[in-house]
Coordinates of C-alpha atoms in Angstrom, one line a residue:
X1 CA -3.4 22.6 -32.3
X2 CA -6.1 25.2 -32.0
X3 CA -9.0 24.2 -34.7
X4 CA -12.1 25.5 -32.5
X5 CA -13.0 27.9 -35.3
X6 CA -11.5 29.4 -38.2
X7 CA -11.7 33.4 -38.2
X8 CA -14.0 34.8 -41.0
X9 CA -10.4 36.3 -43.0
X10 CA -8.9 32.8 -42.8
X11 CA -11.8 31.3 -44.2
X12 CA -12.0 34.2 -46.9
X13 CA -7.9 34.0 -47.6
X14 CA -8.7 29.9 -47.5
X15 CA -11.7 30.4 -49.9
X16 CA -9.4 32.9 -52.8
X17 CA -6.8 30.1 -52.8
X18 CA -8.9 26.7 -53.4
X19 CA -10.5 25.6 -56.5
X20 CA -14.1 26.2 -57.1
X21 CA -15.4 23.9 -55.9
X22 CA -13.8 24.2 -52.7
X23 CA -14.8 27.6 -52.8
X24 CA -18.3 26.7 -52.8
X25 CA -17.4 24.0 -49.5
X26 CA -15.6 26.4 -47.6
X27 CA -17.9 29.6 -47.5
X28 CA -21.0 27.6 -46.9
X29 CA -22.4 26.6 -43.3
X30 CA -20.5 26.1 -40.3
X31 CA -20.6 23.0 -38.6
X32 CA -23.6 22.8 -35.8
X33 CA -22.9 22.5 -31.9
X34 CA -25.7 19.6 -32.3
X35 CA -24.8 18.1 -35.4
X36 CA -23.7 14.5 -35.1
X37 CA -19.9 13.9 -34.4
X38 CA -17.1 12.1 -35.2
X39 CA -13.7 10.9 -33.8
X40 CA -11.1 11.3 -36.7
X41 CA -7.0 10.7 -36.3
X42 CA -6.0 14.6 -36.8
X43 CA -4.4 14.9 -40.1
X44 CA -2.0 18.6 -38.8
X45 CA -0.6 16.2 -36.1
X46 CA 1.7 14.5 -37.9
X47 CA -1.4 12.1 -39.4
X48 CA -2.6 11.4 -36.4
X49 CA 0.1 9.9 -34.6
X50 CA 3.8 10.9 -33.4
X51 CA 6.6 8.4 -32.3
X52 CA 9.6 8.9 -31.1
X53 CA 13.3 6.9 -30.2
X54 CA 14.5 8.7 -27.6
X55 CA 18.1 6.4 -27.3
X56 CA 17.8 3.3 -29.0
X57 CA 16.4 1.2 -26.0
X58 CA 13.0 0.8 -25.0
X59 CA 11.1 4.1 -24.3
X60 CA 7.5 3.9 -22.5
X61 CA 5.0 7.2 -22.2
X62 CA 3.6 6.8 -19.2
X63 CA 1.5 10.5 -19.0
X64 CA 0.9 13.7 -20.4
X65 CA -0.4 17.2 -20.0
X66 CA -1.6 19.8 -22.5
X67 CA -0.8 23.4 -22.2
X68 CA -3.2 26.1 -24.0
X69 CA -0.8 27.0 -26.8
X70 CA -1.3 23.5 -28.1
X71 CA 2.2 21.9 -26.9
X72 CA 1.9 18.5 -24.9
X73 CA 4.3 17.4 -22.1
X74 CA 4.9 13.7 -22.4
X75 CA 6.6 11.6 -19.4
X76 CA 7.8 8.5 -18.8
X77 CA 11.1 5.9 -19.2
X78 CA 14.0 5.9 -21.3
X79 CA 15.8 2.4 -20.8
X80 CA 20.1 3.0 -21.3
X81 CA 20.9 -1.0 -21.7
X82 CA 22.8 -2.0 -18.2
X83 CA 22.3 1.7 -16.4
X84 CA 18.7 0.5 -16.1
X85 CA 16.1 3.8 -17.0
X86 CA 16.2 7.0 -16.6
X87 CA 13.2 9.5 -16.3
X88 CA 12.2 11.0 -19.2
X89 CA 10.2 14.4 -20.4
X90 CA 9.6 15.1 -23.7
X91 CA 7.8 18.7 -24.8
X92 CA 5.5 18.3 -28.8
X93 CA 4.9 21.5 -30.6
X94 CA 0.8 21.2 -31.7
X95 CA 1.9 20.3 -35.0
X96 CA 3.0 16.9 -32.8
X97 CA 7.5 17.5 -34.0
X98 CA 9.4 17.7 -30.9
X99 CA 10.4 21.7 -29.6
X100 CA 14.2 22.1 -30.4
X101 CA 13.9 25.1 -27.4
X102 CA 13.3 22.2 -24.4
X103 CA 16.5 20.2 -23.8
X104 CA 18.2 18.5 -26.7
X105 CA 15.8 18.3 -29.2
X106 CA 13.1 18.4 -27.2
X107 CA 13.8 15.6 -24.6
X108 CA 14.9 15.5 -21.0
X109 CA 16.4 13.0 -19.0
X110 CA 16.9 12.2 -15.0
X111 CA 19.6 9.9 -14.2
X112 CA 20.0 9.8 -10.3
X113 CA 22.3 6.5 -10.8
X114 CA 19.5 4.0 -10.1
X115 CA 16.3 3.8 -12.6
X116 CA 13.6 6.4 -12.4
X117 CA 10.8 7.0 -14.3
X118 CA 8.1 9.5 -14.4
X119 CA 4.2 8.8 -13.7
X120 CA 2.4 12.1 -13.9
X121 CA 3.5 15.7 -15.3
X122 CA 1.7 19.0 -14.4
X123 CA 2.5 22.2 -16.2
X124 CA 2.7 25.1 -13.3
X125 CA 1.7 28.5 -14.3
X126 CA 5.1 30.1 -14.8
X127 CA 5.6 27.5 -17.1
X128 CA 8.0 25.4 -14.7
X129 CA 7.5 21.6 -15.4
X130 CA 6.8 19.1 -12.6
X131 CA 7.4 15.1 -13.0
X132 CA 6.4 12.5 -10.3
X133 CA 7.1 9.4 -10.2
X134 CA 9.7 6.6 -9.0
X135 CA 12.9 5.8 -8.0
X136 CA 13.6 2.4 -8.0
X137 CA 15.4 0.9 -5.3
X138 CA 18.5 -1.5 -5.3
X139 CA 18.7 -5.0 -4.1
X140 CA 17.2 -5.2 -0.7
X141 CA 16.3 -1.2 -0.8
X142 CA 12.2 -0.4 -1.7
X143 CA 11.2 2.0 -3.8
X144 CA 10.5 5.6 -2.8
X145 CA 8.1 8.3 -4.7
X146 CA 10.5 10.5 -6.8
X147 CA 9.6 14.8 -7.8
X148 CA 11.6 16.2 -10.1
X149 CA 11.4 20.1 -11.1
X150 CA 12.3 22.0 -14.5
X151 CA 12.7 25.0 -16.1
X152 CA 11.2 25.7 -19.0
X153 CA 14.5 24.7 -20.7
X154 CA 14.7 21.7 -19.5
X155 CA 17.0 22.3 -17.0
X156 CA 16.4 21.2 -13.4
X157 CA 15.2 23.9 -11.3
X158 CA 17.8 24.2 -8.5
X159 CA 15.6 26.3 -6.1
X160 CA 13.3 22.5 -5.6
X161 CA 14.6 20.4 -3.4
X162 CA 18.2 19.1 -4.1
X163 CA 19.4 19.9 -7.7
X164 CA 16.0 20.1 -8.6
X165 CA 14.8 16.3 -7.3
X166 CA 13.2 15.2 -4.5
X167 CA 13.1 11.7 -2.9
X168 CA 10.4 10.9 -1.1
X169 CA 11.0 8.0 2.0
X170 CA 7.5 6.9 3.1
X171 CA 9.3 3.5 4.8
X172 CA 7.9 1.1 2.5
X173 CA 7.4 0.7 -0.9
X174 CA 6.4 3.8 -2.7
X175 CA 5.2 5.1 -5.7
X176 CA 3.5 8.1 -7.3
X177 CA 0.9 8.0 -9.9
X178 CA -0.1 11.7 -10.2
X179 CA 1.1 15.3 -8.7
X180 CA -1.1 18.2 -9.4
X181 CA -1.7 21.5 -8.0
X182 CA -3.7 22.4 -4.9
X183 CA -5.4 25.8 -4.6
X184 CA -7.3 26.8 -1.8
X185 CA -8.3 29.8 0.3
X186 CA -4.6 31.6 -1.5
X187 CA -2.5 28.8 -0.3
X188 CA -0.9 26.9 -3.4
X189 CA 0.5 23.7 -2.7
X190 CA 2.1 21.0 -4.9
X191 CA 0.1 17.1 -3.9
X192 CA 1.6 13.8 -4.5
X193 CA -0.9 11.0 -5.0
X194 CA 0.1 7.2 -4.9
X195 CA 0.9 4.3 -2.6
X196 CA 2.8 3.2 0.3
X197 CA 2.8 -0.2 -0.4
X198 CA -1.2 -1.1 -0.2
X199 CA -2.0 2.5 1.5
X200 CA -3.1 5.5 -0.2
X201 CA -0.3 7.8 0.4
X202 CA -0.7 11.7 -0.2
X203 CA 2.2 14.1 0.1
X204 CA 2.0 18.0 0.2
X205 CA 4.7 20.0 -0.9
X206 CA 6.0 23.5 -0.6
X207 CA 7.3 25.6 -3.6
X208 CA 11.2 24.6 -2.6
X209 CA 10.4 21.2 -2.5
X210 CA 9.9 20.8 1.4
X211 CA 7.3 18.9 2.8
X212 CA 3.9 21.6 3.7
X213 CA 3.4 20.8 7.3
X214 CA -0.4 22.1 6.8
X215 CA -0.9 19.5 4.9
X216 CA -1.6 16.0 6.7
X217 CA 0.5 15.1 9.6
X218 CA 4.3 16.7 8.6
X219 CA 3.1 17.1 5.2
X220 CA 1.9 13.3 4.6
X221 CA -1.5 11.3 4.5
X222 CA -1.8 7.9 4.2
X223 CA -5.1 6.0 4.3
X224 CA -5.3 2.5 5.7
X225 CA -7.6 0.2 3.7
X226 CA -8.7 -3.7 4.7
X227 CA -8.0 -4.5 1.7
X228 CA -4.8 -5.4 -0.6
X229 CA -3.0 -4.1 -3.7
X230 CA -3.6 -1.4 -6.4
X231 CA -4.9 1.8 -4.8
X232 CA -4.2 5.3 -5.7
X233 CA -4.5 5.4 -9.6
X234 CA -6.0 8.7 -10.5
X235 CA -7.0 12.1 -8.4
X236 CA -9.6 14.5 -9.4
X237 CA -9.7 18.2 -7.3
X238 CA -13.4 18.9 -6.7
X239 CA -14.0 22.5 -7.2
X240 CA -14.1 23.2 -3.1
X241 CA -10.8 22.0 -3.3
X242 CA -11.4 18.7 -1.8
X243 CA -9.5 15.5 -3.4
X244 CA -10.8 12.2 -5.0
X245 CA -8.1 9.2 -5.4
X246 CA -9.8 6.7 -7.4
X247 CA -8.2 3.0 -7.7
X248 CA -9.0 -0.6 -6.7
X249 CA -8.8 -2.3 -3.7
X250 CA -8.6 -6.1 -3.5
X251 CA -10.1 -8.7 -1.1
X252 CA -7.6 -11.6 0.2
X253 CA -10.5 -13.8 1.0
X254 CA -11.5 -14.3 -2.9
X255 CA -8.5 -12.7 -4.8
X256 CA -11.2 -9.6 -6.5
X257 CA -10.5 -6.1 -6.7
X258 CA -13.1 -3.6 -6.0
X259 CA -13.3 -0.3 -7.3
X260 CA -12.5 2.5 -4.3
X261 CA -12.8 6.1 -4.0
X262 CA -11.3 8.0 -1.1
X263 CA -12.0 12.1 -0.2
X264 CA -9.6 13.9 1.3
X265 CA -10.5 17.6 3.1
X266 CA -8.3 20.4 1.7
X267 CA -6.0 19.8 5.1
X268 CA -5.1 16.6 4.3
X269 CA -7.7 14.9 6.0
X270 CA -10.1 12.0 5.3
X271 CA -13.6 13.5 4.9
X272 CA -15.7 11.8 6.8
X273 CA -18.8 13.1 5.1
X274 CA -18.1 11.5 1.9
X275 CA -19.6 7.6 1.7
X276 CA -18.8 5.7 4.8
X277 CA -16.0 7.4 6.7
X278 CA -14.5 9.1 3.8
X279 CA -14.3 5.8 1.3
X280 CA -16.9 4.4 -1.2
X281 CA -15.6 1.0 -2.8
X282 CA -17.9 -0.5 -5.3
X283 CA -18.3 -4.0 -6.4
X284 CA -19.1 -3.6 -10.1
X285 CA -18.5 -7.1 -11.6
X286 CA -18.0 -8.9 -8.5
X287 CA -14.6 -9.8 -9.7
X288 CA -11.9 -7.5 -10.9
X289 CA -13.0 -3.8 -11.3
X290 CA -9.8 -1.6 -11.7
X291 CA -10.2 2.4 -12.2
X292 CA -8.1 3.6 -15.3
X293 CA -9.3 7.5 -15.1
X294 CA -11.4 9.9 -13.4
X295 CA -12.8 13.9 -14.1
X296 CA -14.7 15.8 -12.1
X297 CA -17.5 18.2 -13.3
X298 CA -18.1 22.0 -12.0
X299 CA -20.8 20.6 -10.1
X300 CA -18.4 18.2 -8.4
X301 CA -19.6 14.9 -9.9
X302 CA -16.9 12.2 -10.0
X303 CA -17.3 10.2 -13.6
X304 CA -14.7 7.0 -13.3
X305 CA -13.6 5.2 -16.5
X306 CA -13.3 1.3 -15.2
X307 CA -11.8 -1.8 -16.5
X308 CA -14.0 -4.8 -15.8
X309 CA -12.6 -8.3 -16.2
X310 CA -14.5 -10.9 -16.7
X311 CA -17.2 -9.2 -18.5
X312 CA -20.7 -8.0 -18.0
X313 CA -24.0 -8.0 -19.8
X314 CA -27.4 -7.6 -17.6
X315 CA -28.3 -6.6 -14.3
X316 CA -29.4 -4.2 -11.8
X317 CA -26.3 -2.4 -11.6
X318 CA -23.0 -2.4 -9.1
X319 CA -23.2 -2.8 -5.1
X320 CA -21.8 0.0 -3.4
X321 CA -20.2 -1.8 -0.3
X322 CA -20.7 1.8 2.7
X323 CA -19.4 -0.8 5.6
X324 CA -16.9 1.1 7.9
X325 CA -13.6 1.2 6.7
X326 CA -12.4 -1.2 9.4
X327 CA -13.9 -3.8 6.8
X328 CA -17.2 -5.4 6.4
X329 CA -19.0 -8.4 4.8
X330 CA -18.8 -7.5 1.0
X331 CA -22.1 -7.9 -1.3
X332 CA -21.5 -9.6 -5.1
X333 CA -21.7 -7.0 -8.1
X334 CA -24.9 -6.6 -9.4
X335 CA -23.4 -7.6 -13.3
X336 CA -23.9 -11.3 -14.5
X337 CA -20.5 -12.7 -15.7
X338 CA -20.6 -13.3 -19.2
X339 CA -16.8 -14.9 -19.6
X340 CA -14.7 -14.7 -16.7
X341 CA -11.7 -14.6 -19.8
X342 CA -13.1 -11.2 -21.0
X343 CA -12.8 -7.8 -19.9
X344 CA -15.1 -4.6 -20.7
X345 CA -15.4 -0.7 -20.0
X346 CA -17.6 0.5 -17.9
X347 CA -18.2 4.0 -16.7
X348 CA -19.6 5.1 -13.4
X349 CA -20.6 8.7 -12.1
X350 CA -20.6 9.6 -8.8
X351 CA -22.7 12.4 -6.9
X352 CA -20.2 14.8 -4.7
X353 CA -21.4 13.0 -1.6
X354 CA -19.9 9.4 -2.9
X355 CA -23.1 8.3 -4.3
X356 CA -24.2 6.6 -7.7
X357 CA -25.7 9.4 -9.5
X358 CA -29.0 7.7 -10.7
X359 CA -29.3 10.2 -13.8
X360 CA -26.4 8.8 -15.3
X361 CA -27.1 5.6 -16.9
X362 CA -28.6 2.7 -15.3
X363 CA -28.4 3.2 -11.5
X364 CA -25.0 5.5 -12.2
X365 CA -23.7 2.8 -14.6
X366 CA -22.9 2.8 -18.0
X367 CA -21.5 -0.3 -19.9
X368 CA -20.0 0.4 -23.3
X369 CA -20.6 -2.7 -26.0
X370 CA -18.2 -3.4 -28.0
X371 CA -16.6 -6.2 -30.3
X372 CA -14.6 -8.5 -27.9
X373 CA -12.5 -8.0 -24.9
X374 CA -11.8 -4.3 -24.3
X375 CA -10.8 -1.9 -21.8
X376 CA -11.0 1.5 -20.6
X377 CA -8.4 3.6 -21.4
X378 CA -9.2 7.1 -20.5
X379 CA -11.7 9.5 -20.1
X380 CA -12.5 13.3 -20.7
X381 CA -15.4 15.5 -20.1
X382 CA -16.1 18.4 -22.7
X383 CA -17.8 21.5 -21.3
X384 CA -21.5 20.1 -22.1
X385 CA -21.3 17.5 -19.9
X386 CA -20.5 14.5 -22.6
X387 CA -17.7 12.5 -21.6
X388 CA -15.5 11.2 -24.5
X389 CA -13.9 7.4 -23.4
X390 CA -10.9 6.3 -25.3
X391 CA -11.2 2.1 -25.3
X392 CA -9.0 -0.3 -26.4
X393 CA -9.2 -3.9 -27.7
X394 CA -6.7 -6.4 -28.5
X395 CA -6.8 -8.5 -31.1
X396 CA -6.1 -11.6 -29.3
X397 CA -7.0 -12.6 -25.9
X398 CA -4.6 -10.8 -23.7
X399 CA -3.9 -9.6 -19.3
X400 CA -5.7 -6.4 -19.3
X401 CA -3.1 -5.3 -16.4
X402 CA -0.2 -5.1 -19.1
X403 CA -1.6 -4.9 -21.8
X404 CA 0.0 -7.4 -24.0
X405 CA -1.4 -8.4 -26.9
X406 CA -0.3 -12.1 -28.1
X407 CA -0.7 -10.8 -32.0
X408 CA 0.8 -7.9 -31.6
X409 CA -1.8 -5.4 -32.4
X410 CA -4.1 -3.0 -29.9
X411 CA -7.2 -0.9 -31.4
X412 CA -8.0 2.4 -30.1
X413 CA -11.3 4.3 -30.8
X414 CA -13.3 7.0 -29.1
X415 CA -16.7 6.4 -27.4
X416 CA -19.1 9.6 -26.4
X417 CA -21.1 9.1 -23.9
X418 CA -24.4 11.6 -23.1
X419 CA -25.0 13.7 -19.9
X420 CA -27.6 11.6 -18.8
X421 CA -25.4 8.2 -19.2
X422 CA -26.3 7.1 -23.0
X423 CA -23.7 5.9 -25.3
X424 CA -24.2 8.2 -28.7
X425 CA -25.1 5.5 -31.8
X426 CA -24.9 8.0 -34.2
X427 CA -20.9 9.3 -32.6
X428 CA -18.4 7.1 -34.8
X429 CA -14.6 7.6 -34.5
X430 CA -11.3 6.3 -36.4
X431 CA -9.7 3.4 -35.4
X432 CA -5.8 3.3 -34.1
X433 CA -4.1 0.5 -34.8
X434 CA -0.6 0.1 -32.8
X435 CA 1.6 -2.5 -34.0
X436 CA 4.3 -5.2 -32.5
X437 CA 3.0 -4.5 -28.9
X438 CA 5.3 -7.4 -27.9
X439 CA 6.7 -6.2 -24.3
X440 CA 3.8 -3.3 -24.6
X441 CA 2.6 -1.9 -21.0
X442 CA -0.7 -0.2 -23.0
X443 CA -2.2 3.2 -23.5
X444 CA -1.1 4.7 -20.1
X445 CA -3.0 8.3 -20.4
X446 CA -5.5 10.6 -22.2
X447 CA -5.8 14.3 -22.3
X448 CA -8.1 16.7 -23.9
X449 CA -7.8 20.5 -24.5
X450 CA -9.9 22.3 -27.1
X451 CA -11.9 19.5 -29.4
X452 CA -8.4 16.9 -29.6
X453 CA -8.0 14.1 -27.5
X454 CA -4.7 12.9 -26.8
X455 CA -3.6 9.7 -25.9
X456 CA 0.2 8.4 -24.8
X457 CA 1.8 5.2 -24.8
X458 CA 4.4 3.1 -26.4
X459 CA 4.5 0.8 -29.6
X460 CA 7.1 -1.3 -30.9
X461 CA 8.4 -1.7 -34.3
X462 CA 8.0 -4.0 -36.9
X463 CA 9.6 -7.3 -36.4
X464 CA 13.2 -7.3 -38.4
X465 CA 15.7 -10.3 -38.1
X466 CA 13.1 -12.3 -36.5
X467 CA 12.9 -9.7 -33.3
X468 CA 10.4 -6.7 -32.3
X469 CA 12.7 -3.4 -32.2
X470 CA 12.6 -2.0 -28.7
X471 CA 9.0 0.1 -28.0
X472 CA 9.4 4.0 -28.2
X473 CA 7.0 6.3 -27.3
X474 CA 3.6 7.0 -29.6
X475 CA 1.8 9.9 -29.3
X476 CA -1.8 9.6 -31.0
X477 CA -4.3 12.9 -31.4
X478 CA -7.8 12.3 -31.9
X479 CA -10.1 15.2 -33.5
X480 CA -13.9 15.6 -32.0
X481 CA -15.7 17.3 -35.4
X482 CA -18.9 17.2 -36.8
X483 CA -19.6 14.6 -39.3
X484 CA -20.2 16.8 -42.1
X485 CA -16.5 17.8 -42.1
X486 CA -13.2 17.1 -42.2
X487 CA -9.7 18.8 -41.1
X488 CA -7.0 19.8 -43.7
X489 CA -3.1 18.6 -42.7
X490 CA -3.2 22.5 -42.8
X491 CA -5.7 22.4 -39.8
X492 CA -8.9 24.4 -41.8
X493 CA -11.8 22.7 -41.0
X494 CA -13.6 22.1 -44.7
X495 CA -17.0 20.6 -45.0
X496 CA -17.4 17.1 -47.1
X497 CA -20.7 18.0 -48.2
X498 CA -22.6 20.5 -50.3
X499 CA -24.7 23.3 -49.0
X500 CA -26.2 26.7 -49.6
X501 CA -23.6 29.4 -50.8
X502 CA -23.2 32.2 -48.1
X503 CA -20.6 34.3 -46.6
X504 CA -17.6 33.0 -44.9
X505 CA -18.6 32.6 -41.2
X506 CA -16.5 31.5 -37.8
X507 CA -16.9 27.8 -37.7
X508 CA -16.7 26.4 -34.0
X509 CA -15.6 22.9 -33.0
X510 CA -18.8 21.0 -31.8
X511 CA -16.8 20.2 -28.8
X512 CA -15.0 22.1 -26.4
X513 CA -12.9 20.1 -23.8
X514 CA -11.7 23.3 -22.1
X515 CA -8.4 25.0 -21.6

């Protein structure tokens, strides 16, 4: 959905159609780009929220990406009982129905005769559709990062790799968390970011599917950490072209997790220049620290979204750890533990070398407050430099790793956060309330285009015979307005308030998230 601004003759046709007093609303003042904002659930999509059954079985969005007509790619897993899962793309028209034009009835699905499921999508210019993610191995057999291809159709592109698939052997366990596309000097390249089992594993690939030998060594990077478990999450591209994996990296000695950051030169290579031989990790609680979402800036600043467990409330800020990346004695976070049972959202911004950015926050630190345990699950950056978090917050005590909330209900709200690092007091949102999360994996990824931010995940029914229906995917579209108005289920923006009669007028968004 496009609701930027409405044109002057849609607001005059608008105005001729409404009752008087809307009349009077409509052709008053447009909203300011300073006015205060809100968060609202966006009434055109569907009231706020889509879901969708894609067989019967449980169904789990994993990611998403937005294209500039308003349409969102969703992928993920469709579970088919005893044949295990099978990947699954789904493409939304803006108004959030499914598009009868891409496969049947707007859904896809990958069965390779094991279970696959997708992690990331990325929409290529032509309009072709990439998925990556995993294909699960069998008995004894590890898993291996999985890239499949489509048409616009929803066909598989036969011209990628085999059939349109590619399977992706890194010799131990591996698995894809995001693909994107990686321009540089007129070389175009397709990058797969993950793991090999507790490496950061990049692979570069070709148009057809083949492995870009300019890329890495044969195509391949992977990044040896002395530490354990969870790295790879998210990828940013700096505008030189040169790539951010964000993630968490944990410590055997003491069972924490640290948040890590790792640059990569536009060959493949670790850049040496950024923090201490190419890696930055960061002890922000001195416990668990796990890095849901990153976005760059035009000016190459890395802002990470992170989920702190065990809580924080004072101190001087987190310890970046810049020991060689052979390992190193490791300093304690610089946050007091408030309950080592709770878990908070924190937000850090890096300068382009791998430093804390000291204008941001409190020594490149901002902790969101909020009622209870809650975590971060996204983030996006508008063009002014805000960035917009999307947290979550169970109702009962529950792992922030899956999720799972014990009552069966998960909050989700937006959070804006100022250039210079200060949560906006006056910046309220809706709340989203998902339901029956029993066997829920969470809010798995937020988008923004425009002034809508989009978040995908899974929610499971209402209990009936005494059981939870299986979760299907939920698609949920925040709007970023002023506070002085509200959206139509037509899309108009109309104000709530009363002004000073004047002429219809373009009325722009007080956001703009790009694209």
């Amino acid at each position: 959905m496009t609701v930027s601004f409405l044109p002057s003759r849609v607001a005059a046709k608008a105005c001729a159609l409404l009752v008087p007093v809307w009349v009077l609303f409509l052709c008053t003042n447009a909203p300011s780009a300073h006015a205060q904002q809100r968060a609202i659930l966006d009434p055109s999509f569907r009231g706020g929220a889509v879901t969708t059954d894609v067989a019967g079985g449980a169904d789990v969005g994993y990611a998403l990406a937005l294209q500039k007509d308003g349409s969102a790619w969703v992928t993920g897993r469709a579970f088919e009982g005893q044949g295990g899962a099978n990947l699954l793309l789904l493409r939304y028209r803006e108004d959030g129905g499914l598009d009868p034009s891409f496969g049947s009835s707007g859904m896809s699905t990958v069965d390779l005769g094991r279970s696959e499921y997708g992690q990331s999508v990325l929409v290529q210019a032509d309009g072709r559709i990439v998925v990556a993610g995993v294909f699960e191995g069998g008995g004894d057999e590890l898993h291996n990062i999985l890239v499949v291809r489509f048409r616009p159709n929803g066909e598989l592109d036969p011209t990628f790799g085999t059939n349109g698939s590619v399977v992706i052997d890194l010799g131990g366990t591996d698995v894809a968390h995001a693909v994107f596309e990686h321009k540089t000097r007129g070389h175009t390249r397709l990058v797969v970011a993950g793991t090999r089992n507790e490496q950061i594993a990049l692979v570069g690939l070709r148009a057809n599917g083949r492995r870009d030998s300019t890329f890495g060594r044969n195509g391949v990077v992977t990044t040896d950490l002395p530490y354990r478990g969870h790295v790879g999450r998210t990828v940013v591209q700096q505008p030189d072209g040169r790539i951010v994996v964000a993630g968490a990296a944990g410590r055997s000695e003491n069972g924490t997790f640290d948040l890590v950051l790792a640059r990569y030169r536009v060959d493949g290579q670790l850049d040496r220049s950024f923090g201490r031989n190419g890696v930055v990790t960061t002890a922000v609680s001195g416990r668990v620290d796990l890095a849901q979402s990153a976005v760059v800036g035009p000016d190459g600043r890395i802002a990470v979204a992170v989920t702190v467990v065990g809580g924080v409330t004072s101190g001087a800020g987190p310890v970046v750890d810049t020991s060689p990346t052979t390992g190193g004695p490791r300093e304690p976070g610089g946050f007091e533990i408030d309950d080592p049972g709770t878990y908070h959202a924190v937000v850090l911004r890096y300068l382009p070398d791998g430093r804390l950015d000291p204008a941001f926050g409190t020594n490149g630190t901002v902790r969101i407050a909020a009622e209870g345990s809650h975590v971060a699950r996204g983030v996006v950056r508008s063009t002014d430099g805000s960035l917009y978090v999307v947290i979550g917050r169970d109702i009962s005590a529950a792992s922030p790793s899956s999720g799972r909330s014990a009552s069966g209900r998960h909050e989700l709200r937006v959070v804006r956060i100022t250039p210079d690092g200060a949560v906006d007091p006056d910046f309220v949102s809706d709340t989203f309330t998902v339901q029956a999360m029993s066997g829920w994996r969470g809010t798995q990824a937020v988008a923004a285009r425009d002034n809508t931010i989009l978040v995908i995940g899974s929610a499971v029914g209402e209990h009936r015979g005494g059981e939870h229906r299986a979760p299907d995917v939920q698609l949920i579209r925040f709007a970023v307005i002023d506070r002085d108005w509200t959206i139509l289920p037509t899309g108009l923006y109309v104000p709530i308030r009363l002004s000073e009669n004047g002429p219809p007028r373009r009325i722009p968004a007080p956001v703009d998230f790009g694209q």
